[in-house]
Amino acid sequence: MAELPVLLVERLKDLTHIRRWVIAFSGGVDSRVLLELCAQQLPPERLLALHIDHQLQSGSKEWAKRCEAICEHLNIAYRCICVNPGTGSESDLRDARYQAFEEVLEPGDCLLLAQHADDQAETLFLRLMRGAGVRGLASMPWMRPLGQGVLARPLLDQSRAVIERWAKERGLEWIEDPSNASEIYERNWVRHNLMPLLRGRWPRLHQRVTATTRQLSEACELLDEMAQGDLSQIRSSPEQLPLLPLTELSRARQRNLLRFWVHRVSGHWLSEDELFRVEEQVIGAGCDRTPELKLGGYWLRRYRECLYLQPALPEREAPFLFTLEPGERRLSQGVLGFEQRASQGLPVGARLRLGYRQGGERVRPLGRGGSVSLKQLMQEAGVPPWLRAGWPLLWQNEVLVAVPGICLCHEGVVEGGLTPLWRPFGLSDGGCFGRL
Ligand SMILES: Nc1ncnc2c1ncn2[C@@H]1O[C@H](COP(=O)(O)OP(=O)(O)OP(=O)(O)O)[C@@H](O)[C@H]1O
């Protein structure tokens, strides 16, 4: 078998667009080997070793210092980021770590992780025991996008034994994490109990696992292609999914599409339990209702036979006074624009008050005889109920003169004035609700 340095170069040789290699250096034997390989094979000025201090163990500062000393010795730039360990659970630590990784990555960066074939096999069994589907069982991909950069695992085909032997033969120094022995963590239990048993019975375990995960990855690609095809057939805008064409698909295809769409918009993969609740509580609810479900940092809602997936928005700002001029104002829930569009509009320089619906307002929309309630106007424009409370309204001298994006009122317009528009965040074509 080729030597590890050759294998590393072989693995990374096609990534010619990478400007900086960020090595995730925990200090453990695997990432110590990866660091050494990078120091040997990649230009040092394009390397950064990144250590995450989870601040979980009392010696973590000392540990970070030792990592720094190793990098100094190898002449590799080093950075340490301290993160909040949360509850200290495996998933909290992982989330904090990946968030820190994402924050560091810039366009053109590749994060290198030192996971190997044994880690991959452990991941497969752990996910099987959590009831994962095809995507979860496909386990860790060798490469995927992460934040503004990409993540790669160049040692994924190598066994732990090969990596440890290489480290010992070269007399490398590394840090033994005492928590690696603790069987409170599921992964350690699998590593210390299940894996030796399986390897004793099936010595070619790695090859089998690799063959299986590779096939599952391909199956995922096919599912994604199918979902992408279905989505482009039926979607009206990225964050909206019309229900009628969705429900015309077979059940399995609907579920595949829902998983794909939710991930595409929010980055969140639906668990089986969440998918069940989407079907039962949101899609299956009576059509007179506006059900909603929180998914990660997003809200999934249904209105008029369409699903909407939007990030949770911050509080709207308090009403305020301003002087009208052309251009855009970024508010907490969207962007308010003023453009020269129609022949009539609000006068530049007017002193306006931005406020919100209190209930019971009536307006006299331009181009329409008589007055209409604001509620009816919003219903007619198809504004979903959850957007109504934060929809800005414009008053001049205590008279409602415009509902941005929806209408100008008879009162307050002048020839050649500005048209107010409203684009709520999280809806790429939010303006489509209005008529302006
Ligand atoms: N605290 C950390 N700081 C930087 N990178 C980390 C850290 N913890 C893990 N990683 C990266 O994630 C990979 C997988 O994590 P895992 O917890 O399986 O590794 P480990 O046993 O802590 O360390 P190693 O893989 O280096 O022996 C590591 O190989 C390393 O590249």
JSON list of C-alpha atoms and ligand atoms in Angstrom, two decimals, residues 24-32 50-54 97 101 112-115 119 177 180 187 191, ligand 1:
[
{"chain": "A", "resi": 24, "resn": "ALA", "atom": "CA", "xyz": [-8.73, 20.77, 12.50]},
{"chain": "A", "resi": 25, "resn": "PHE", "atom": "CA", "xyz": [-6.14, 19.89, 15.12]},
{"chain": "A", "resi": 26, "resn": "SER", "atom": "CA", "xyz": [-7.54, 18.40, 18.31]},
{"chain": "A", "resi": 27, "resn": "GLY", "atom": "CA", "xyz": [-4.11, 17.27, 19.46]},
{"chain": "A", "resi": 28, "resn": "GLY", "atom": "CA", "xyz": [-5.14, 13.59, 19.24]},
{"chain": "A", "resi": 29, "resn": "VAL", "atom": "CA", "xyz": [-3.10, 11.07, 17.28]},
{"chain": "A", "resi": 30, "resn": "ASP", "atom": "CA", "xyz": [-5.18, 11.26, 14.09]},
{"chain": "A", "resi": 31, "resn": "SER", "atom": "CA", "xyz": [-5.10, 15.00, 13.66]},
{"chain": "A", "resi": 32, "resn": "ARG", "atom": "CA", "xyz": [-1.44, 15.00, 14.80]},
{"chain": "A", "resi": 50, "resn": "LEU", "atom": "CA", "xyz": [-7.24, 25.32, 14.18]},
{"chain": "A", "resi": 51, "resn": "HIS", "atom": "CA", "xyz": [-7.80, 24.04, 17.69]},
{"chain": "A", "resi": 52, "resn": "ILE", "atom": "CA", "xyz": [-11.18, 24.22, 19.39]},
{"chain": "A", "resi": 53, "resn": "ASP", "atom": "CA", "xyz": [-11.05, 24.46, 23.17]},
{"chain": "A", "resi": 54, "resn": "HIS", "atom": "CA", "xyz": [-14.36, 23.04, 24.41]},
{"chain": "A", "resi": 97, "resn": "ARG", "atom": "CA", "xyz": [-17.10, 22.85, 17.11]},
{"chain": "A", "resi": 101, "resn": "PHE", "atom": "CA", "xyz": [-15.19, 25.87, 12.02]},
{"chain": "A", "resi": 112, "resn": "LEU", "atom": "CA", "xyz": [-9.20, 19.13, 6.80]},
{"chain": "A", "resi": 113, "resn": "LEU", "atom": "CA", "xyz": [-10.54, 16.68, 9.38]},
{"chain": "A", "resi": 114, "resn": "ALA", "atom": "CA", "xyz": [-8.65, 13.57, 10.46]},
{"chain": "A", "resi": 115, "resn": "GLN", "atom": "CA", "xyz": [-11.50, 11.06, 10.57]},
{"chain": "A", "resi": 119, "resn": "ASP", "atom": "CA", "xyz": [-14.48, 6.44, 12.60]},
{"chain": "A", "resi": 177, "resn": "ASP", "atom": "CA", "xyz": [-7.80, 12.60, 25.56]},
{"chain": "A", "resi": 180, "resn": "ASN", "atom": "CA", "xyz": [-11.73, 8.74, 24.87]},
{"chain": "A", "resi": 187, "resn": "ARG", "atom": "CA", "xyz": [-18.99, 6.38, 20.27]},
{"chain": "A", "resi": 191, "resn": "ARG", "atom": "CA", "xyz": [-15.19, 1.73, 19.59]},
{"chain": "B", "resi": 1, "resn": "LIG", "atom": "N1", "xyz": [-11.09, 20.15, 19.71]},
{"chain": "B", "resi": 1, "resn": "LIG", "atom": "C1", "xyz": [-10.86, 20.03, 18.42]},
{"chain": "B", "resi": 1, "resn": "LIG", "atom": "N2", "xyz": [-10.20, 20.99, 17.76]},
{"chain": "B", "resi": 1, "resn": "LIG", "atom": "C2", "xyz": [-9.97, 20.90, 16.44]},
{"chain": "B", "resi": 1, "resn": "LIG", "atom": "N3", "xyz": [-10.36, 19.86, 15.70]},
{"chain": "B", "resi": 1, "resn": "LIG", "atom": "C3", "xyz": [-11.02, 18.87, 16.30]},
{"chain": "B", "resi": 1, "resn": "LIG", "atom": "C4", "xyz": [-11.31, 18.89, 17.69]},
{"chain": "B", "resi": 1, "resn": "LIG", "atom": "N4", "xyz": [-11.97, 17.77, 18.01]},
{"chain": "B", "resi": 1, "resn": "LIG", "atom": "C5", "xyz": [-12.08, 17.07, 16.88]},
{"chain": "B", "resi": 1, "resn": "LIG", "atom": "N5", "xyz": [-11.51, 17.71, 15.85]},
{"chain": "B", "resi": 1, "resn": "LIG", "atom": "C6", "xyz": [-11.41, 17.27, 14.45]},
{"chain": "B", "resi": 1, "resn": "LIG", "atom": "O1", "xyz": [-12.47, 16.39, 14.18]},
{"chain": "B", "resi": 1, "resn": "LIG", "atom": "C7", "xyz": [-11.96, 15.10, 13.87]},
{"chain": "B", "resi": 1, "resn": "LIG", "atom": "C8", "xyz": [-12.85, 14.04, 14.46]},
{"chain": "B", "resi": 1, "resn": "LIG", "atom": "O2", "xyz": [-13.07, 14.24, 15.83]},
{"chain": "B", "resi": 1, "resn": "LIG", "atom": "P1", "xyz": [-12.94, 13.08, 16.89]},
{"chain": "B", "resi": 1, "resn": "LIG", "atom": "O3", "xyz": [-13.60, 13.55, 18.12]},
{"chain": "B", "resi": 1, "resn": "LIG", "atom": "O4", "xyz": [-13.33, 11.80, 16.27]},
{"chain": "B", "resi": 1, "resn": "LIG", "atom": "O5", "xyz": [-11.36, 13.10, 17.03]},
{"chain": "B", "resi": 1, "resn": "LIG", "atom": "P2", "xyz": [-10.42, 13.02, 18.31]},
{"chain": "B", "resi": 1, "resn": "LIG", "atom": "O6", "xyz": [-10.40, 11.63, 18.78]},
{"chain": "B", "resi": 1, "resn": "LIG", "atom": "O7", "xyz": [-10.79, 14.07, 19.32]},
{"chain": "B", "resi": 1, "resn": "LIG", "atom": "O8", "xyz": [-8.99, 13.48, 17.76]},
{"chain": "B", "resi": 1, "resn": "LIG", "atom": "P3", "xyz": [-8.09, 12.80, 16.69]},
{"chain": "B", "resi": 1, "resn": "LIG", "atom": "O9", "xyz": [-9.01, 12.38, 15.58]},
{"chain": "B", "resi": 1, "resn": "LIG", "atom": "O10", "xyz": [-7.15, 13.89, 16.28]},
{"chain": "B", "resi": 1, "resn": "LIG", "atom": "O11", "xyz": [-7.40, 11.65, 17.34]},
{"chain": "B", "resi": 1, "resn": "LIG", "atom": "C9", "xyz": [-10.57, 15.10, 14.44]},
{"chain": "B", "resi": 1, "resn": "LIG", "atom": "O12", "xyz": [-9.78, 14.17, 13.75]},
{"chain": "B", "resi": 1, "resn": "LIG", "atom": "C10", "xyz": [-10.11, 16.50, 14.24]},
{"chain": "B", "resi": 1, "resn": "LIG", "atom": "O13", "xyz": [-9.67, 16.70, 12.91]}
]
